[in-house]
């Protein structure tokens, strides 16, 4: 006859099912393993990587440094204007001299040929009687002279760009405008084709017709002045 102990049917002792840890007070399961330690970390918990954050801070600092340098350069350019070098100034002078055709000193009736083929001559002055509508004849003696332009360049030339200044007896002459006689303050607004010759008259009121010096410039840019004298 087998005698069973009264406690044999009660199963595992309550003390083995849950034993509090000495310090945390967290109940353990199984063989003393904490129930909290058995939980797997959640996949949705954000993880901050110190290395990635440090790299981002470094890149941001570098960008700010570049922006600061660019801003400093811009401010320096505004405050301190750029001074052209001597070599650049010499180069500009050389190009300007190459582009401009120099004038000369000639007598009345003698043409001057520019380097590009344009030829200008002024015939000797002669006295004339201005019309009633003429202007610029209040003082001095009115003289007119024929201007001859021969275009040997490779393109058309317009004599309305021609400018003339007169000096007589040490005094400046006054340009005469006499539309009734076809005399304007400069050449007419016509086109002189390449290979053609065109003539027109200009007039001045001067102090001494026997002492007259003209300074003829075919155009404002590209040509030097030619001095015409008796």
PDB file of C-alpha atoms in Angstrom:
ATOM      1  CA  UNK A   1       0.000   0.000   0.000  1.00  0.00           C
ATOM      2  CA  UNK A   2       1.472   3.267  -1.168  1.00  0.00           C
ATOM      3  CA  UNK A   3       1.041   6.259   0.929  1.00  0.00           C
ATOM      4  CA  UNK A   4       1.074   9.653  -0.906  1.00  0.00           C
ATOM      5  CA  UNK A   5       2.261  12.733   0.788  1.00  0.00           C
ATOM      6  CA  UNK A   6      -0.542  15.235   1.163  1.00  0.00           C
ATOM      7  CA  UNK A   7       1.495  17.991  -0.557  1.00  0.00           C
ATOM      8  CA  UNK A   8       2.501  15.917  -3.599  1.00  0.00           C
ATOM      9  CA  UNK A   9      -0.652  16.890  -5.551  1.00  0.00           C
ATOM     10  CA  UNK A  10      -0.358  20.575  -5.091  1.00  0.00           C
ATOM     11  CA  UNK A  11       2.186  21.136  -7.935  1.00  0.00           C
ATOM     12  CA  UNK A  12       4.984  23.614  -7.928  1.00  0.00           C
ATOM     13  CA  UNK A  13       5.472  25.670  -4.862  1.00  0.00           C
ATOM     14  CA  UNK A  14       4.306  29.266  -5.129  1.00  0.00           C
ATOM     15  CA  UNK A  15       7.765  30.314  -4.037  1.00  0.00           C
ATOM     16  CA  UNK A  16       9.309  28.863  -7.218  1.00  0.00           C
ATOM     17  CA  UNK A  17       6.735  30.459  -9.543  1.00  0.00           C
ATOM     18  CA  UNK A  18       7.525  34.010  -8.571  1.00  0.00           C
ATOM     19  CA  UNK A  19      10.569  35.068  -6.625  1.00  0.00           C
ATOM     20  CA  UNK A  20      11.124  38.789  -6.176  1.00  0.00           C
ATOM     21  CA  UNK A  21      14.585  40.068  -7.036  1.00  0.00           C
ATOM     22  CA  UNK A  22      16.493  41.371  -4.046  1.00  0.00           C
ATOM     23  CA  UNK A  23      16.935  44.972  -5.263  1.00  0.00           C
ATOM     24  CA  UNK A  24      14.486  45.852  -8.045  1.00  0.00           C
ATOM     25  CA  UNK A  25      11.484  44.043  -6.693  1.00  0.00           C
ATOM     26  CA  UNK A  26      10.628  42.894 -10.231  1.00  0.00           C
ATOM     27  CA  UNK A  27       9.187  39.422 -10.278  1.00  0.00           C
ATOM     28  CA  UNK A  28      11.216  36.768 -12.095  1.00  0.00           C
ATOM     29  CA  UNK A  29       9.916  33.950 -14.225  1.00  0.00           C
ATOM     30  CA  UNK A  30      11.352  30.571 -14.712  1.00  0.00           C
ATOM     31  CA  UNK A  31      14.752  30.095 -13.166  1.00  0.00           C
ATOM     32  CA  UNK A  32      15.256  33.579 -11.802  1.00  0.00           C
ATOM     33  CA  UNK A  33      15.287  35.384 -15.235  1.00  0.00           C
ATOM     34  CA  UNK A  34      13.613  38.782 -15.158  1.00  0.00           C
ATOM     35  CA  UNK A  35      10.385  39.001 -17.052  1.00  0.00           C
ATOM     36  CA  UNK A  36      11.413  42.428 -18.386  1.00  0.00           C
ATOM     37  CA  UNK A  37      14.640  41.088 -19.861  1.00  0.00           C
ATOM     38  CA  UNK A  38      12.717  38.597 -21.909  1.00  0.00           C
ATOM     39  CA  UNK A  39      10.952  41.338 -23.915  1.00  0.00           C
ATOM     40  CA  UNK A  40      12.384  42.100 -27.350  1.00  0.00           C
ATOM     41  CA  UNK A  41      13.109  45.803 -28.124  1.00  0.00           C
ATOM     42  CA  UNK A  42      10.490  47.426 -30.295  1.00  0.00           C
ATOM     43  CA  UNK A  43      11.392  47.942 -33.962  1.00  0.00           C
ATOM     44  CA  UNK A  44       9.685  51.367 -33.935  1.00  0.00           C
ATOM     45  CA  UNK A  45      11.882  52.895 -31.242  1.00  0.00           C
ATOM     46  CA  UNK A  46      14.035  55.665 -32.879  1.00  0.00           C
ATOM     47  CA  UNK A  47      17.743  55.138 -32.509  1.00  0.00           C
ATOM     48  CA  UNK A  48      19.986  58.216 -32.530  1.00  0.00           C
ATOM     49  CA  UNK A  49      23.348  57.589 -34.087  1.00  0.00           C
ATOM     50  CA  UNK A  50      25.954  59.966 -32.582  1.00  0.00           C
ATOM     51  CA  UNK A  51      28.279  59.551 -35.572  1.00  0.00           C
ATOM     52  CA  UNK A  52      25.614  60.602 -38.116  1.00  0.00           C
ATOM     53  CA  UNK A  53      24.590  63.618 -36.024  1.00  0.00           C
ATOM     54  CA  UNK A  54      28.235  64.680 -35.674  1.00  0.00           C
ATOM     55  CA  UNK A  55      28.714  64.428 -39.454  1.00  0.00           C
ATOM     56  CA  UNK A  56      25.645  66.601 -40.086  1.00  0.00           C
ATOM     57  CA  UNK A  57      26.910  69.249 -37.687  1.00  0.00           C
ATOM     58  CA  UNK A  58      30.304  69.255 -39.421  1.00  0.00           C
ATOM     59  CA  UNK A  59      28.747  69.694 -42.885  1.00  0.00           C
ATOM     60  CA  UNK A  60      26.505  72.521 -41.669  1.00  0.00           C
ATOM     61  CA  UNK A  61      29.495  74.307 -40.151  1.00  0.00           C
ATOM     62  CA  UNK A  62      31.466  73.987 -43.407  1.00  0.00           C
ATOM     63  CA  UNK A  63      28.582  75.444 -45.435  1.00  0.00           C
ATOM     64  CA  UNK A  64      28.283  78.403 -43.068  1.00  0.00           C
ATOM     65  CA  UNK A  65      32.028  79.034 -43.397  1.00  0.00           C
ATOM     66  CA  UNK A  66      31.802  79.042 -47.229  1.00  0.00           C
ATOM     67  CA  UNK A  67      28.861  81.484 -47.153  1.00  0.00           C
ATOM     68  CA  UNK A  68      30.799  83.787 -44.826  1.00  0.00           C
ATOM     69  CA  UNK A  69      33.843  83.793 -47.137  1.00  0.00           C
ATOM     70  CA  UNK A  70      31.717  84.566 -50.223  1.00  0.00           C
ATOM     71  CA  UNK A  71      29.948  87.408 -48.412  1.00  0.00           C
ATOM     72  CA  UNK A  72      33.296  88.873 -47.326  1.00  0.00           C
ATOM     73  CA  UNK A  73      34.602  88.792 -50.921  1.00  0.00           C
ATOM     74  CA  UNK A  74      31.472  90.521 -52.237  1.00  0.00           C
ATOM     75  CA  UNK A  75      31.696  93.264 -49.613  1.00  0.00           C
ATOM     76  CA  UNK A  76      35.401  93.752 -50.394  1.00  0.00           C
ATOM     77  CA  UNK A  77      34.672  94.098 -54.123  1.00  0.00           C
ATOM     78  CA  UNK A  78      32.020  96.738 -53.406  1.00  0.00           C
ATOM     79  CA  UNK A  79      34.153  98.761 -50.998  1.00  0.00           C
ATOM     80  CA  UNK A  80      37.464  98.493 -52.894  1.00  0.00           C
ATOM     81  CA  UNK A  81      36.970  99.094 -56.657  1.00  0.00           C
ATOM     82  CA  UNK A  82      39.069  97.147 -59.078  1.00  0.00           C
ATOM     83  CA  UNK A  83      42.027  99.162 -60.374  1.00  0.00           C
ATOM     84  CA  UNK A  84      43.050  98.247 -63.919  1.00  0.00           C
ATOM     85  CA  UNK A  85      46.653  97.249 -64.300  1.00  0.00           C
ATOM     86  CA  UNK A  86      49.187  99.195 -66.319  1.00  0.00           C
ATOM     87  CA  UNK A  87      49.347  96.406 -68.869  1.00  0.00           C
ATOM     88  CA  UNK A  88      45.579  96.592 -69.413  1.00  0.00           C
ATOM     89  CA  UNK A  89      45.815 100.358 -69.906  1.00  0.00           C
ATOM     90  CA  UNK A  90      48.589  99.939 -72.464  1.00  0.00           C
ATOM     91  CA  UNK A  91      46.562  97.328 -74.325  1.00  0.00           C
ATOM     92  CA  UNK A  92      43.555  99.676 -74.475  1.00  0.00           C
ATOM     93  CA  UNK A  93      45.745 102.489 -75.808  1.00  0.00           C
ATOM     94  CA  UNK A  94      47.185 100.260 -78.487  1.00  0.00           C
ATOM     95  CA  UNK A  95      43.755  99.135 -79.636  1.00  0.00           C
ATOM     96  CA  UNK A  96      42.476 102.727 -79.736  1.00  0.00           C
ATOM     97  CA  UNK A  97      45.439 103.873 -81.815  1.00  0.00           C
ATOM     98  CA  UNK A  98      44.987 100.960 -84.200  1.00  0.00           C
ATOM     99  CA  UNK A  99      41.321 101.845 -84.666  1.00  0.00           C
ATOM    100  CA  UNK A 100      41.826 105.601 -85.201  1.00  0.00           C
ATOM    101  CA  UNK A 101      43.131 106.853 -88.539  1.00  0.00           C
ATOM    102  CA  UNK A 102      45.488 109.796 -87.916  1.00  0.00           C
ATOM    103  CA  UNK A 103      45.129 113.089 -89.740  1.00  0.00           C
ATOM    104  CA  UNK A 104      47.755 115.319 -91.270  1.00  0.00           C
ATOM    105  CA  UNK A 105      48.562 118.938 -92.251  1.00  0.00           C
ATOM    106  CA  UNK A 106      47.773 119.823 -95.868  1.00  0.00           C
ATOM    107  CA  UNK A 107      47.214 122.944 -97.926  1.00  0.00           C
ATOM    108  CA  UNK A 108      43.934 124.073 -99.459  1.00  0.00           C
ATOM    109  CA  UNK A 109      43.141 121.982-102.519  1.00  0.00           C
ATOM    110  CA  UNK A 110      45.378 119.079-101.405  1.00  0.00           C
ATOM    111  CA  UNK A 111      43.639 115.868-100.291  1.00  0.00           C
ATOM    112  CA  UNK A 112      44.530 113.823 -97.274  1.00  0.00           C
ATOM    113  CA  UNK A 113      44.046 110.063 -97.546  1.00  0.00           C
ATOM    114  CA  UNK A 114      43.284 108.166 -94.343  1.00  0.00           C
ATOM    115  CA  UNK A 115      44.543 104.677 -93.785  1.00  0.00           C
ATOM    116  CA  UNK A 116      41.183 103.085 -94.560  1.00  0.00           C
ATOM    117  CA  UNK A 117      40.960 104.805 -97.976  1.00  0.00           C
ATOM    118  CA  UNK A 118      38.784 107.818 -97.127  1.00  0.00           C
ATOM    119  CA  UNK A 119      40.076 110.957 -98.855  1.00  0.00           C
ATOM    120  CA  UNK A 120      39.159 114.530 -97.864  1.00  0.00           C
ATOM    121  CA  UNK A 121      40.164 117.808 -99.543  1.00  0.00           C
ATOM    122  CA  UNK A 122      39.090 121.428 -98.968  1.00  0.00           C
ATOM    123  CA  UNK A 123      39.402 123.886-101.832  1.00  0.00           C
ATOM    124  CA  UNK A 124      40.584 127.478-101.177  1.00  0.00           C
ATOM    125  CA  UNK A 125      38.003 129.732 -99.467  1.00  0.00           C
ATOM    126  CA  UNK A 126      36.164 132.427-101.402  1.00  0.00           C
ATOM    127  CA  UNK A 127      33.998 135.296-100.267  1.00  0.00           C
ATOM    128  CA  UNK A 128      30.277 135.058-100.883  1.00  0.00           C
ATOM    129  CA  UNK A 129      27.090 136.991-100.219  1.00  0.00           C
ATOM    130  CA  UNK A 130      24.870 135.258 -97.637  1.00  0.00           C
ATOM    131  CA  UNK A 131      21.120 135.118 -98.160  1.00  0.00           C
ATOM    132  CA  UNK A 132      18.671 136.938 -95.933  1.00  0.00           C
ATOM    133  CA  UNK A 133      17.902 133.750 -94.037  1.00  0.00           C
ATOM    134  CA  UNK A 134      21.536 132.982 -93.244  1.00  0.00           C
ATOM    135  CA  UNK A 135      22.641 132.796 -89.610  1.00  0.00           C
ATOM    136  CA  UNK A 136      26.075 133.335 -88.080  1.00  0.00           C
ATOM    137  CA  UNK A 137      26.987 136.299 -90.308  1.00  0.00           C
ATOM    138  CA  UNK A 138      26.525 139.145 -87.841  1.00  0.00           C
ATOM    139  CA  UNK A 139      30.269 139.698 -87.452  1.00  0.00           C
ATOM    140  CA  UNK A 140      33.228 139.017 -89.728  1.00  0.00           C
ATOM    141  CA  UNK A 141      33.578 138.271 -93.415  1.00  0.00           C
ATOM    142  CA  UNK A 142      31.536 135.425 -94.893  1.00  0.00           C
ATOM    143  CA  UNK A 143      33.586 132.901 -96.852  1.00  0.00           C
ATOM    144  CA  UNK A 144      32.660 129.515 -98.230  1.00  0.00           C
ATOM    145  CA  UNK A 145      34.799 126.581 -99.301  1.00  0.00           C
ATOM    146  CA  UNK A 146      34.111 123.413-101.249  1.00  0.00           C
ATOM    147  CA  UNK A 147      34.717 120.098 -99.471  1.00  0.00           C
ATOM    148  CA  UNK A 148      35.562 117.091-101.653  1.00  0.00           C
ATOM    149  CA  UNK A 149      35.122 113.597-100.179  1.00  0.00           C
ATOM    150  CA  UNK A 150      36.313 110.558-102.117  1.00  0.00           C
ATOM    151  CA  UNK A 151      35.288 107.238-100.622  1.00  0.00           C
ATOM    152  CA  UNK A 152      37.848 104.515-101.318  1.00  0.00           C
ATOM    153  CA  UNK A 153      36.872 102.457 -98.272  1.00  0.00           C
ATOM    154  CA  UNK A 154      35.027  99.151 -98.486  1.00  0.00           C
ATOM    155  CA  UNK A 155      31.755 100.590 -97.153  1.00  0.00           C
ATOM    156  CA  UNK A 156      29.507 103.622 -97.626  1.00  0.00           C
ATOM    157  CA  UNK A 157      30.328 106.939 -95.927  1.00  0.00           C
ATOM    158  CA  UNK A 158      27.880 109.633 -94.761  1.00  0.00           C
ATOM    159  CA  UNK A 159      29.371 113.181 -94.753  1.00  0.00           C
ATOM    160  CA  UNK A 160      26.875 114.428 -92.134  1.00  0.00           C
ATOM    161  CA  UNK A 161      29.357 113.094 -89.550  1.00  0.00           C
ATOM    162  CA  UNK A 162      32.060 115.498 -90.788  1.00  0.00           C
ATOM    163  CA  UNK A 163      32.979 118.353 -88.430  1.00  0.00           C
ATOM    164  CA  UNK A 164      34.986 121.507 -89.244  1.00  0.00           C
ATOM    165  CA  UNK A 165      36.382 124.184 -86.942  1.00  0.00           C
ATOM    166  CA  UNK A 166      37.812 127.434 -88.266  1.00  0.00           C
ATOM    167  CA  UNK A 167      40.384 129.855 -86.860  1.00  0.00           C
ATOM    168  CA  UNK A 168      41.139 133.212 -88.472  1.00  0.00           C
ATOM    169  CA  UNK A 169      43.376 136.020 -87.211  1.00  0.00           C
ATOM    170  CA  UNK A 170      43.750 134.210 -83.899  1.00  0.00           C
ATOM    171  CA  UNK A 171      39.976 134.127 -83.390  1.00  0.00           C
ATOM    172  CA  UNK A 172      37.498 131.270 -83.843  1.00  0.00           C
ATOM    173  CA  UNK A 173      35.331 131.488 -86.928  1.00  0.00           C
ATOM    174  CA  UNK A 174      31.545 131.254 -86.726  1.00  0.00           C
ATOM    175  CA  UNK A 175      29.853 128.536 -88.756  1.00  0.00           C
ATOM    176  CA  UNK A 176      27.275 129.887 -91.210  1.00  0.00           C
ATOM    177  CA  UNK A 177      23.964 128.176 -91.894  1.00  0.00           C
ATOM    178  CA  UNK A 178      22.503 129.327 -95.208  1.00  0.00           C
ATOM    179  CA  UNK A 179      19.721 126.941 -96.311  1.00  0.00           C
ATOM    180  CA  UNK A 180      18.773 129.133 -99.283  1.00  0.00           C
ATOM    181  CA  UNK A 181      22.177 128.439-100.806  1.00  0.00           C
ATOM    182  CA  UNK A 182      22.418 124.830 -99.670  1.00  0.00           C
ATOM    183  CA  UNK A 183      25.012 125.495 -96.983  1.00  0.00           C
ATOM    184  CA  UNK A 184      24.589 123.589 -93.753  1.00  0.00           C
ATOM    185  CA  UNK A 185      26.681 123.311 -90.611  1.00  0.00           C
ATOM    186  CA  UNK A 186      28.068 119.970 -91.780  1.00  0.00           C
ATOM    187  CA  UNK A 187      27.844 117.702 -94.807  1.00  0.00           C
ATOM    188  CA  UNK A 188      24.475 116.531 -96.130  1.00  0.00           C
ATOM    189  CA  UNK A 189      22.842 113.339 -94.881  1.00  0.00           C
ATOM    190  CA  UNK A 190      23.543 111.248 -97.964  1.00  0.00           C
ATOM    191  CA  UNK A 191      25.344 107.970 -98.524  1.00  0.00           C
ATOM    192  CA  UNK A 192      28.547 108.047-100.555  1.00  0.00           C
ATOM    193  CA  UNK A 193      29.095 104.557-102.001  1.00  0.00           C
ATOM    194  CA  UNK A 194      32.515 102.982-102.089  1.00  0.00           C
ATOM    195  CA  UNK A 195      34.515 104.328-105.036  1.00  0.00           C
ATOM    196  CA  UNK A 196      32.420 107.536-105.374  1.00  0.00           C
ATOM    197  CA  UNK A 197      33.227 111.248-104.910  1.00  0.00           C
ATOM    198  CA  UNK A 198      30.882 113.810-103.382  1.00  0.00           C
ATOM    199  CA  UNK A 199      31.223 117.603-102.972  1.00  0.00           C
ATOM    200  CA  UNK A 200      29.414 120.170-100.799  1.00  0.00           C
ATOM    201  CA  UNK A 201      30.006 123.667 -99.380  1.00  0.00           C
ATOM    202  CA  UNK A 202      30.633 124.932 -95.870  1.00  0.00           C
ATOM    203  CA  UNK A 203      30.814 128.608 -94.840  1.00  0.00           C
ATOM    204  CA  UNK A 204      32.246 130.643 -91.959  1.00  0.00           C
ATOM    205  CA  UNK A 205      32.288 134.244 -90.835  1.00  0.00           C
ATOM    206  CA  UNK A 206      35.963 134.997 -90.171  1.00  0.00           C
ATOM    207  CA  UNK A 207      38.109 137.915 -89.072  1.00  0.00           C
ATOM    208  CA  UNK A 208      40.706 137.637 -91.860  1.00  0.00           C
ATOM    209  CA  UNK A 209      39.993 135.502 -94.964  1.00  0.00           C
ATOM    210  CA  UNK A 210      43.707 135.553 -95.824  1.00  0.00           C
ATOM    211  CA  UNK A 211      44.585 133.898 -92.510  1.00  0.00           C
ATOM    212  CA  UNK A 212      42.295 130.913 -92.276  1.00  0.00           C
ATOM    213  CA  UNK A 213      43.035 127.521 -90.723  1.00  0.00           C
ATOM    214  CA  UNK A 214      40.533 124.669 -90.753  1.00  0.00           C
ATOM    215  CA  UNK A 215      40.453 121.553 -88.627  1.00  0.00           C
ATOM    216  CA  UNK A 216      38.524 118.816 -90.433  1.00  0.00           C
ATOM    217  CA  UNK A 217      37.406 115.605 -88.719  1.00  0.00           C
ATOM    218  CA  UNK A 218      35.462 113.173 -90.948  1.00  0.00           C
ATOM    219  CA  UNK A 219      33.715 111.519 -87.985  1.00  0.00           C
ATOM    220  CA  UNK A 220      33.613 111.768 -84.213  1.00  0.00           C
ATOM    221  CA  UNK A 221      35.233 108.334 -83.793  1.00  0.00           C
ATOM    222  CA  UNK A 222      37.763 106.553 -85.940  1.00  0.00           C
ATOM    223  CA  UNK A 223      39.478 109.557 -87.570  1.00  0.00           C
ATOM    224  CA  UNK A 224      41.967 112.137 -86.432  1.00  0.00           C
ATOM    225  CA  UNK A 225      41.704 115.796 -87.379  1.00  0.00           C
ATOM    226  CA  UNK A 226      43.317 117.054 -90.600  1.00  0.00           C
ATOM    227  CA  UNK A 227      44.585 120.629 -90.506  1.00  0.00           C
ATOM    228  CA  UNK A 228      43.985 122.577 -93.738  1.00  0.00           C
ATOM    229  CA  UNK A 229      45.700 125.923 -94.189  1.00  0.00           C
ATOM    230  CA  UNK A 230      46.865 128.386 -96.883  1.00  0.00           C
TER     231      UNK A 230
END
